[in-house]
XYZ file of C-alpha atoms in Angstrom:
533
model
C 36.293 -31.131 -19.729
C 36.466 -29.543 -23.208
C 39.423 -30.458 -25.384
C 40.783 -26.909 -25.336
C 40.816 -26.896 -21.517
C 42.648 -30.244 -21.396
C 45.340 -28.904 -23.724
C 45.791 -25.843 -21.539
C 46.096 -28.014 -18.417
C 48.648 -30.243 -20.128
C 50.733 -27.203 -21.115
C 50.609 -25.876 -17.566
C 51.588 -29.250 -16.120
C 54.551 -29.598 -18.448
C 55.739 -26.106 -17.512
C 55.617 -27.001 -13.807
C 57.439 -30.269 -14.437
C 60.175 -28.415 -16.293
C 60.566 -26.017 -13.363
C 60.767 -28.981 -10.943
C 63.485 -30.702 -12.986
C 65.450 -27.477 -13.166
C 65.236 -26.831 -9.418
C 66.156 -30.347 -8.161
C 69.938 -29.743 -7.940
C 69.352 -26.618 -5.893
C 67.053 -28.151 -3.288
C 68.032 -31.784 -3.119
C 70.111 -31.229 -0.011
C 67.611 -29.015 1.801
C 66.969 -30.556 5.208
C 63.462 -30.969 6.535
C 62.723 -29.142 9.723
C 63.097 -31.368 12.732
C 65.746 -33.693 11.286
C 68.927 -34.667 13.212
C 71.896 -32.457 12.613
C 75.387 -33.883 11.964
C 78.451 -32.521 13.663
C 80.187 -32.624 10.294
C 79.502 -30.164 7.513
C 80.553 -32.469 4.674
C 78.117 -33.818 2.207
C 79.274 -37.482 2.213
C 76.839 -40.246 2.867
C 76.661 -41.667 6.383
C 77.948 -45.230 6.994
C 76.210 -47.426 9.517
C 78.370 -49.450 11.919
C 78.654 -50.739 15.482
C 75.538 -52.882 15.788
C 74.777 -54.214 19.227
C 71.909 -55.438 21.384
C 69.745 -55.939 18.301
C 69.938 -52.266 17.497
C 71.548 -50.538 14.581
C 73.453 -47.410 15.494
C 73.828 -44.651 12.976
C 77.055 -42.714 13.195
C 75.284 -39.989 11.208
C 71.564 -39.289 10.977
C 71.512 -36.494 8.436
C 69.042 -36.779 5.591
C 67.731 -34.448 2.984
C 64.380 -34.610 1.229
C 63.778 -33.138 -2.161
C 60.813 -31.073 -0.903
C 58.840 -30.802 2.277
C 55.973 -29.392 0.219
C 54.789 -30.695 -3.124
C 52.212 -29.539 -5.662
C 49.805 -31.289 -7.941
C 47.664 -29.622 -10.558
C 43.920 -30.063 -9.975
C 41.626 -31.558 -12.581
C 44.577 -33.101 -14.427
C 44.011 -36.537 -15.825
C 45.827 -38.746 -18.273
C 46.403 -42.349 -19.189
C 49.011 -42.774 -16.434
C 49.200 -41.685 -12.793
C 50.508 -38.162 -12.339
C 53.995 -37.745 -10.929
C 53.732 -35.406 -7.968
C 57.373 -35.474 -6.850
C 60.216 -37.594 -5.505
C 61.396 -38.256 -1.962
C 65.122 -38.722 -1.409
C 67.220 -39.412 1.647
C 70.972 -39.491 2.295
C 70.607 -43.133 3.262
C 69.718 -43.874 -0.298
C 73.131 -45.006 -1.636
C 74.089 -47.708 -4.012
C 73.789 -51.274 -2.800
C 71.695 -50.085 0.111
C 68.594 -52.118 0.772
C 66.018 -49.432 1.677
C 62.508 -48.569 0.635
C 60.091 -45.669 1.104
C 56.698 -45.936 2.750
C 53.877 -43.382 2.740
C 51.146 -42.754 5.291
C 48.560 -40.040 6.009
C 45.705 -38.432 4.093
C 44.993 -40.267 0.868
C 48.015 -42.561 1.169
C 47.420 -45.713 -0.830
C 44.195 -44.430 -2.373
C 44.829 -40.994 -3.781
C 48.604 -41.031 -3.585
C 51.019 -43.898 -4.101
C 54.794 -44.053 -3.673
C 57.272 -46.195 -5.533
C 59.123 -47.942 -2.662
C 62.545 -48.011 -4.304
C 62.618 -44.618 -6.056
C 60.509 -42.505 -3.725
C 58.424 -41.211 -6.627
C 54.949 -40.120 -5.517
C 52.053 -40.330 -7.974
C 48.501 -39.054 -7.840
C 46.187 -41.906 -8.723
C 43.004 -39.869 -9.109
C 41.837 -36.616 -10.570
C 41.893 -33.992 -7.813
C 39.648 -31.001 -7.173
C 41.084 -28.149 -5.128
C 37.595 -26.891 -4.310
C 36.886 -30.200 -2.579
C 40.223 -30.410 -0.722
C 43.072 -27.974 -1.118
C 45.924 -29.888 0.550
C 46.882 -33.270 1.992
C 49.197 -33.971 4.914
C 51.251 -37.135 4.547
C 54.129 -38.849 6.337
C 57.153 -40.414 4.629
C 59.580 -42.839 6.168
C 62.611 -44.880 5.096
C 62.697 -48.527 6.249
C 64.905 -51.541 5.729
C 63.648 -53.301 2.642
C 64.397 -56.705 4.134
C 63.391 -56.339 7.772
C 60.918 -53.414 7.505
C 62.741 -51.801 10.381
C 62.656 -47.970 10.301
C 65.975 -46.454 9.472
C 64.999 -42.947 10.541
C 61.977 -41.230 12.130
C 58.930 -40.464 9.956
C 58.834 -37.022 8.400
C 55.676 -35.044 7.570
C 55.159 -33.115 4.381
C 52.265 -31.498 2.480
C 50.934 -31.975 -1.006
C 49.013 -28.924 -2.166
C 46.471 -29.109 -4.937
C 47.328 -26.300 -7.263
C 44.404 -24.271 -8.527
C 43.360 -23.898 -12.127
C 40.570 -21.635 -13.300
C 37.839 -24.229 -13.445
C 35.023 -22.414 -11.575
C 33.033 -19.594 -13.109
C 31.822 -16.699 -10.935
C 28.369 -17.175 -9.445
C 25.781 -14.710 -8.124
C 24.445 -16.714 -5.219
C 21.768 -14.175 -4.197
C 20.505 -13.402 -7.695
C 18.303 -12.556 -9.423
C 18.020 -9.169 -7.750
C 15.295 -6.540 -7.425
C 15.973 -2.894 -6.627
C 14.267 0.484 -6.803
C 15.340 4.095 -7.158
C 13.295 7.321 -7.292
C 12.543 8.618 -10.755
C 14.409 11.720 -11.900
C 17.415 10.759 -9.742
C 20.695 12.437 -10.573
C 23.330 10.686 -12.658
C 25.608 8.708 -10.348
C 22.901 7.893 -7.811
C 23.518 4.437 -6.327
C 20.775 1.932 -7.066
C 22.100 -1.298 -5.513
C 25.139 -3.542 -5.280
C 25.462 -7.142 -6.427
C 28.047 -9.706 -5.371
C 29.545 -12.685 -7.194
C 31.719 -15.409 -5.693
C 34.377 -17.617 -7.301
C 35.331 -20.977 -5.828
C 38.867 -20.806 -7.240
C 41.897 -19.924 -5.127
C 41.740 -16.202 -4.282
C 45.479 -15.977 -3.435
C 46.887 -17.878 -6.377
C 46.915 -16.177 -9.732
C 43.864 -14.334 -11.029
C 41.440 -17.234 -11.084
C 39.199 -15.535 -8.522
C 39.879 -11.901 -9.426
C 36.539 -10.614 -10.694
C 35.677 -7.706 -12.936
C 32.057 -6.606 -13.440
C 30.432 -5.245 -16.556
C 26.911 -4.459 -17.735
C 25.596 -6.486 -20.671
C 22.052 -5.100 -20.811
C 20.670 -1.896 -19.349
C 22.648 0.790 -21.117
C 22.435 3.714 -21.392
C 20.244 3.901 -18.329
C 22.558 2.272 -15.787
C 26.259 1.619 -15.215
C 28.198 -0.727 -12.936
C 31.472 -0.187 -11.122
C 33.900 -2.854 -12.451
C 35.385 -3.543 -9.022
C 32.612 -3.020 -6.461
C 29.662 -4.098 -8.665
C 27.727 -1.001 -7.570
C 24.953 -0.168 -10.031
C 24.309 3.534 -10.591
C 22.053 5.841 -12.590
C 23.715 6.689 -15.900
C 21.034 8.724 -17.692
C 19.545 12.057 -16.669
C 15.791 12.565 -16.339
C 14.539 8.990 -16.117
C 10.754 9.384 -15.902
C 8.574 6.702 -14.291
C 5.589 7.883 -16.290
C 7.476 7.036 -19.487
C 8.921 3.716 -18.320
C 8.686 2.168 -14.887
C 10.780 -1.022 -14.976
C 14.162 -1.982 -16.423
C 15.924 -5.335 -16.720
C 19.687 -5.053 -16.221
C 22.113 -7.924 -16.896
C 25.400 -7.839 -14.968
C 28.395 -10.033 -15.826
C 31.226 -11.053 -13.500
C 34.376 -12.325 -15.236
C 37.411 -13.840 -13.506
C 41.075 -13.661 -14.535
C 40.779 -9.922 -14.017
C 38.453 -9.703 -16.973
C 41.110 -10.857 -19.430
C 40.534 -13.148 -22.364
C 40.159 -16.771 -21.375
C 38.471 -15.974 -18.053
C 35.234 -17.602 -16.995
C 32.102 -15.544 -16.450
C 28.700 -15.628 -14.819
C 25.685 -13.340 -15.101
C 22.712 -12.217 -13.065
C 19.679 -10.046 -13.670
C 18.632 -6.996 -11.711
C 15.048 -5.762 -12.087
C 15.085 -2.055 -11.301
C 11.841 -0.174 -10.639
C 11.573 3.593 -10.717
C 9.555 4.762 -7.730
C 7.178 7.687 -8.099
C 7.782 11.267 -7.033
C 5.231 14.056 -7.309
C 6.452 15.580 -10.554
C 3.105 15.833 -12.376
C 0.253 18.283 -11.646
C -3.415 17.312 -11.512
C -5.173 18.085 -14.771
C -8.925 18.377 -15.301
C -10.114 16.254 -18.177
C -12.261 19.193 -19.361
C -11.979 22.916 -18.918
C -15.777 23.283 -18.709
C -18.258 20.988 -16.979
C -22.016 21.440 -17.382
C -24.645 19.930 -15.085
C -28.438 20.182 -15.045
C -29.782 19.922 -11.502
C -33.521 19.766 -10.695
C -34.562 22.436 -8.263
C -36.192 19.882 -5.972
C -32.923 17.946 -5.455
C -32.609 17.362 -1.687
C -29.736 19.044 0.139
C -26.684 16.810 0.637
C -27.331 14.969 -2.611
C -24.802 14.855 -5.460
C -25.357 17.279 -8.294
C -22.333 16.334 -10.416
C -18.733 15.029 -10.501
C -15.469 16.444 -11.797
C -12.107 14.700 -12.111
C -8.537 16.002 -12.178
C -6.254 13.245 -13.470
C -2.700 12.882 -12.194
C -0.026 10.777 -13.895
C 1.610 10.126 -10.545
C 0.496 7.271 -8.313
C -0.331 6.699 -4.654
C -0.223 9.686 -2.336
C 1.395 11.765 -5.058
C -1.766 11.497 -7.177
C -4.241 12.550 -4.467
C -5.898 15.953 -4.698
C -8.411 18.062 -2.793
C -11.120 20.169 -4.434
C -12.578 23.526 -3.479
C -14.812 26.250 -4.967
C -12.957 29.474 -5.678
C -15.657 31.667 -7.251
C -19.357 31.831 -8.108
C -20.956 30.543 -4.897
C -21.449 33.679 -2.868
C -24.701 32.345 -1.388
C -23.084 29.115 -0.225
C -25.386 26.882 -2.242
C -22.797 24.179 -3.029
C -19.877 22.253 -1.606
C -17.313 19.991 -3.266
C -15.590 17.043 -1.582
C -13.084 14.397 -2.660
C -14.044 10.775 -3.192
C -11.103 8.952 -1.595
C -11.598 5.892 -3.799
C -11.954 7.491 -7.228
C -10.250 10.854 -6.541
C -13.264 12.620 -8.062
C -14.658 15.920 -6.893
C -18.278 15.412 -5.761
C -20.493 18.499 -6.065
C -23.348 18.566 -3.507
C -26.161 20.928 -2.525
C -25.906 22.766 0.774
C -29.128 24.771 0.361
C -32.331 24.163 -1.649
C -32.451 25.499 -5.182
C -35.204 27.762 -6.504
C -35.611 27.920 -10.213
C -37.837 30.953 -9.975
C -35.185 33.007 -8.151
C -32.024 31.819 -9.951
C -31.807 29.588 -12.953
C -28.023 29.080 -13.350
C -24.703 29.197 -11.500
C -21.139 29.414 -12.814
C -18.489 28.098 -10.432
C -14.708 28.040 -10.606
C -13.288 24.939 -8.934
C -9.694 24.043 -8.115
C -7.852 20.735 -7.648
C -4.711 20.819 -5.494
C -2.209 17.999 -4.841
C -2.037 16.961 -1.197
C 1.707 16.307 -1.326
C 4.438 18.371 -2.901
C 8.070 17.755 -3.781
C 10.801 20.250 -2.832
C 11.834 20.455 -6.483
C 8.360 21.603 -7.517
C 8.372 24.697 -5.311
C 4.859 24.096 -3.994
C 1.755 21.966 -4.525
C 0.515 21.525 -8.094
C -2.918 22.950 -8.975
C -5.412 23.171 -11.817
C -8.777 24.906 -12.252
C -11.935 24.310 -14.275
C -15.294 26.009 -14.779
C -18.513 24.312 -13.673
C -21.780 25.597 -15.115
C -24.937 24.519 -13.296
C -28.358 24.897 -14.893
C -31.320 24.695 -12.499
C -34.146 22.676 -13.964
C -37.682 23.759 -13.129
C -39.597 21.133 -11.191
C -43.377 20.841 -10.853
C -43.815 22.067 -7.297
C -47.025 21.851 -5.252
C -49.080 24.996 -4.575
C -47.887 27.253 -1.809
C -50.372 28.728 0.711
C -49.930 32.333 1.715
C -50.017 31.212 5.349
C -49.364 27.882 7.026
C -52.261 28.523 9.469
C -55.320 30.703 8.993
C -57.360 32.110 11.936
C -61.006 32.995 11.158
C -63.944 34.171 13.306
C -67.720 33.801 12.820
C -70.720 34.697 14.976
C -72.719 31.793 16.232
C -75.936 33.195 14.781
C -74.453 33.686 11.342
C -76.768 32.508 8.608
C -76.051 29.664 6.249
C -73.728 30.520 3.322
C -72.104 33.315 5.271
C -68.541 33.865 3.980
C -66.280 33.284 6.970
C -62.977 34.002 5.207
C -60.696 32.741 2.446
C -57.410 30.896 1.916
C -55.077 31.566 -0.972
C -52.417 29.404 -2.617
C -50.371 29.818 -5.761
C -48.438 27.562 -8.084
C -44.748 28.565 -7.672
C -43.867 27.146 -11.093
C -43.279 29.487 -13.982
C -46.282 28.036 -15.820
C -48.588 29.115 -13.006
C -51.191 26.384 -12.993
C -54.687 27.105 -11.537
C -55.290 25.915 -7.982
C -58.355 24.097 -6.684
C -59.348 24.060 -3.009
C -61.003 21.260 -1.052
C -61.829 20.743 2.637
C -60.469 17.542 4.092
C -63.710 16.052 5.400
C -61.816 13.956 7.942
C -61.351 17.244 9.781
C -64.991 18.374 9.244
C -67.083 15.307 9.908
C -70.289 17.339 10.573
C -69.801 19.134 7.225
C -70.397 22.498 8.834
C -68.282 24.384 6.272
C -67.916 24.625 2.509
C -65.167 26.076 0.332
C -65.200 27.493 -3.146
C -62.936 25.277 -5.244
C -61.752 28.203 -7.335
C -61.217 31.139 -4.983
C -60.811 29.406 -1.585
C -63.701 31.253 0.137
C -64.982 29.335 3.166
C -68.733 29.547 3.876
C -71.035 28.290 6.613
C -72.928 25.116 5.763
C -74.744 24.537 9.075
C -75.674 26.753 12.009
C -73.082 27.133 14.722
C -73.525 27.119 18.458
C -70.707 28.581 20.493
C -72.027 26.894 23.591
C -71.555 23.508 21.849
C -68.184 24.055 20.058
C -66.121 27.199 20.485
C -63.350 26.186 17.927
C -63.401 24.300 14.665
C -60.075 23.176 13.123
C -60.270 22.088 9.511
C -57.669 21.254 6.878
C -57.846 22.735 3.397
C -55.937 21.202 0.480
C -54.757 23.059 -2.596
C -54.210 21.034 -5.782
C -52.841 21.980 -9.184
C -55.602 21.723 -11.743
C -53.302 20.113 -14.322
C -51.472 17.785 -11.943
C -53.562 16.452 -9.131
C -50.556 14.801 -7.519
C -49.171 18.206 -6.499
C -51.034 18.886 -3.246
C -50.468 21.259 -0.354
C -52.315 21.568 2.948
C -53.075 24.368 5.356
C -54.858 24.461 8.715
C -57.823 26.772 9.213
C -58.791 27.492 12.830
C -62.336 28.948 13.087
C -63.459 30.607 16.320
C -67.184 30.839 17.021
C -68.010 34.224 18.539
C -70.719 34.507 21.207
C -73.936 36.505 20.882
C -76.692 37.152 23.521
C -78.977 34.406 22.442
C -79.684 32.762 25.833
C -82.015 34.141 28.708
C -80.884 33.827 32.336
C -81.990 30.677 34.072
C -82.045 29.710 37.742
C -79.884 26.855 38.510
C -82.704 25.217 40.596
C -86.445 25.678 41.167
C -87.481 27.758 44.177
C -90.706 27.588 46.377
C -92.057 30.916 47.749
C -94.281 31.520 50.762
C -96.255 34.728 51.418
C -97.641 35.876 54.726
C -101.232 36.754 54.645
C -100.616 39.860 56.608
C -97.775 41.016 54.518
C -97.433 44.675 53.766
C -96.206 46.428 50.717
C -92.501 47.194 50.745
C -91.623 44.305 52.963
C -88.726 41.962 51.862
C -89.701 39.440 49.301
C -91.010 36.131 50.369
C -88.183 34.468 48.551
C -85.655 36.202 50.694
C -87.558 35.243 53.748
C -87.810 31.690 52.612
C -84.113 31.510 52.005
C -83.482 33.040 55.366
C -85.756 30.590 57.017
C -84.166 27.722 55.206
C -80.807 28.912 56.236
C -81.784 29.138 59.821
C -83.569 25.870 59.595
C -86.747 27.500 60.815
C -89.857 25.845 59.448
C -92.419 28.499 60.853
C -93.004 31.574 58.797
C -93.218 34.652 61.027
C -94.326 37.794 59.309
C -93.310 41.020 60.889
């Protein structure tokens, strides 16, 4: 124990001892509860007489102890045992052979009694927080025979508290949170300190709280230890976390009291108090006209200083997309607006688009009066792509007579380069579809001519494929089907299906039915004789 504390304890002990000495004459005759009452009211000492049958009869059994409750100051130590108090009985008169004995809690170890004087001493340094009181029993006995002269009497020695325990925050350090922009006086959390000293004796356990670190942002109630907002407009986006140090001091906060501290880490939680903001007011993208539908053409981003759900936004197109060429969706991971094609682009029909897009917060706070928004302009330039030639028709139907001569022009196919440069187109027949090489095509104008004679009776239809290729880029190829119908002409004489045998009657006359008819008739009838009529 520090020297200053020992001096304070010594001063307190001497003050108590002075009070005890002053009060002895007033209480020395106070009877202990449960003692025998005398029929006389005088204060003379009782005289023992009339012994018989080995027993000593007392004509008066009144006794008076100094106290039935004694006090000893905790944590007091010195070179000699500490005098706690003195026991005294009416039997204690001059020339009387008596002695005092002590029993009970700590008797003989912690507490000792002087047999002749009744003085009780504390032999050890006591700690009230370990044990606050001791129950002991005192008795007066004959010093020579050890026979009890009166019944044992119980009394209590209380360990008197001194302020030797500082306040402690058992549950610390603490963590708490409060929404940003909370009003002044908003409760954040409450802390609690405990003091092991006696809460009913003096102010040793009376605590007062104060804030050592954390001003001017927070305050603490000195009695309840409730921490509150002390500054208006605390913004999470400016500072998110604060370390607050709270002190608890005993002795009602007065000088000389002991203290303990704890830390409270306070986090400001986010509210939606910031709008989304596009990083640029104008975005420009170049998109090739052959970009497939559904593919991304560009990304925009509206940043939000809030976090979590408060920072999420949706995107939509407000103006500039009357034909429904584009759509914009939100990437849930990056919170970017993804611009995609809904319909194919055509550089030759429209070379640029100007869109107005909007980002809108999903959540809104009542204080904001509605969801936050921001807009930006998106300019899209369509880049010309080298497209393959385009046929005027996907399928061509041509006709040719079967007796048409070689090099007859059957018809023509046409294809054009849709690009602005307008490259020349060359035409070729896919010979996998014309294995007999019956047709030719002019590579420059697409005219199809006959290369071999046709026979409708052999093949009525010919289906060939014609390819159109850019002259400057042979990789750009298109195909079209040409269906050629062979038209019939009267180029075949009638023919009997079988050979016939005719029989003539020698007596036949002109104008009679032909022999063929007769033969058929005979054959039909199964008649083998020819009867001429």
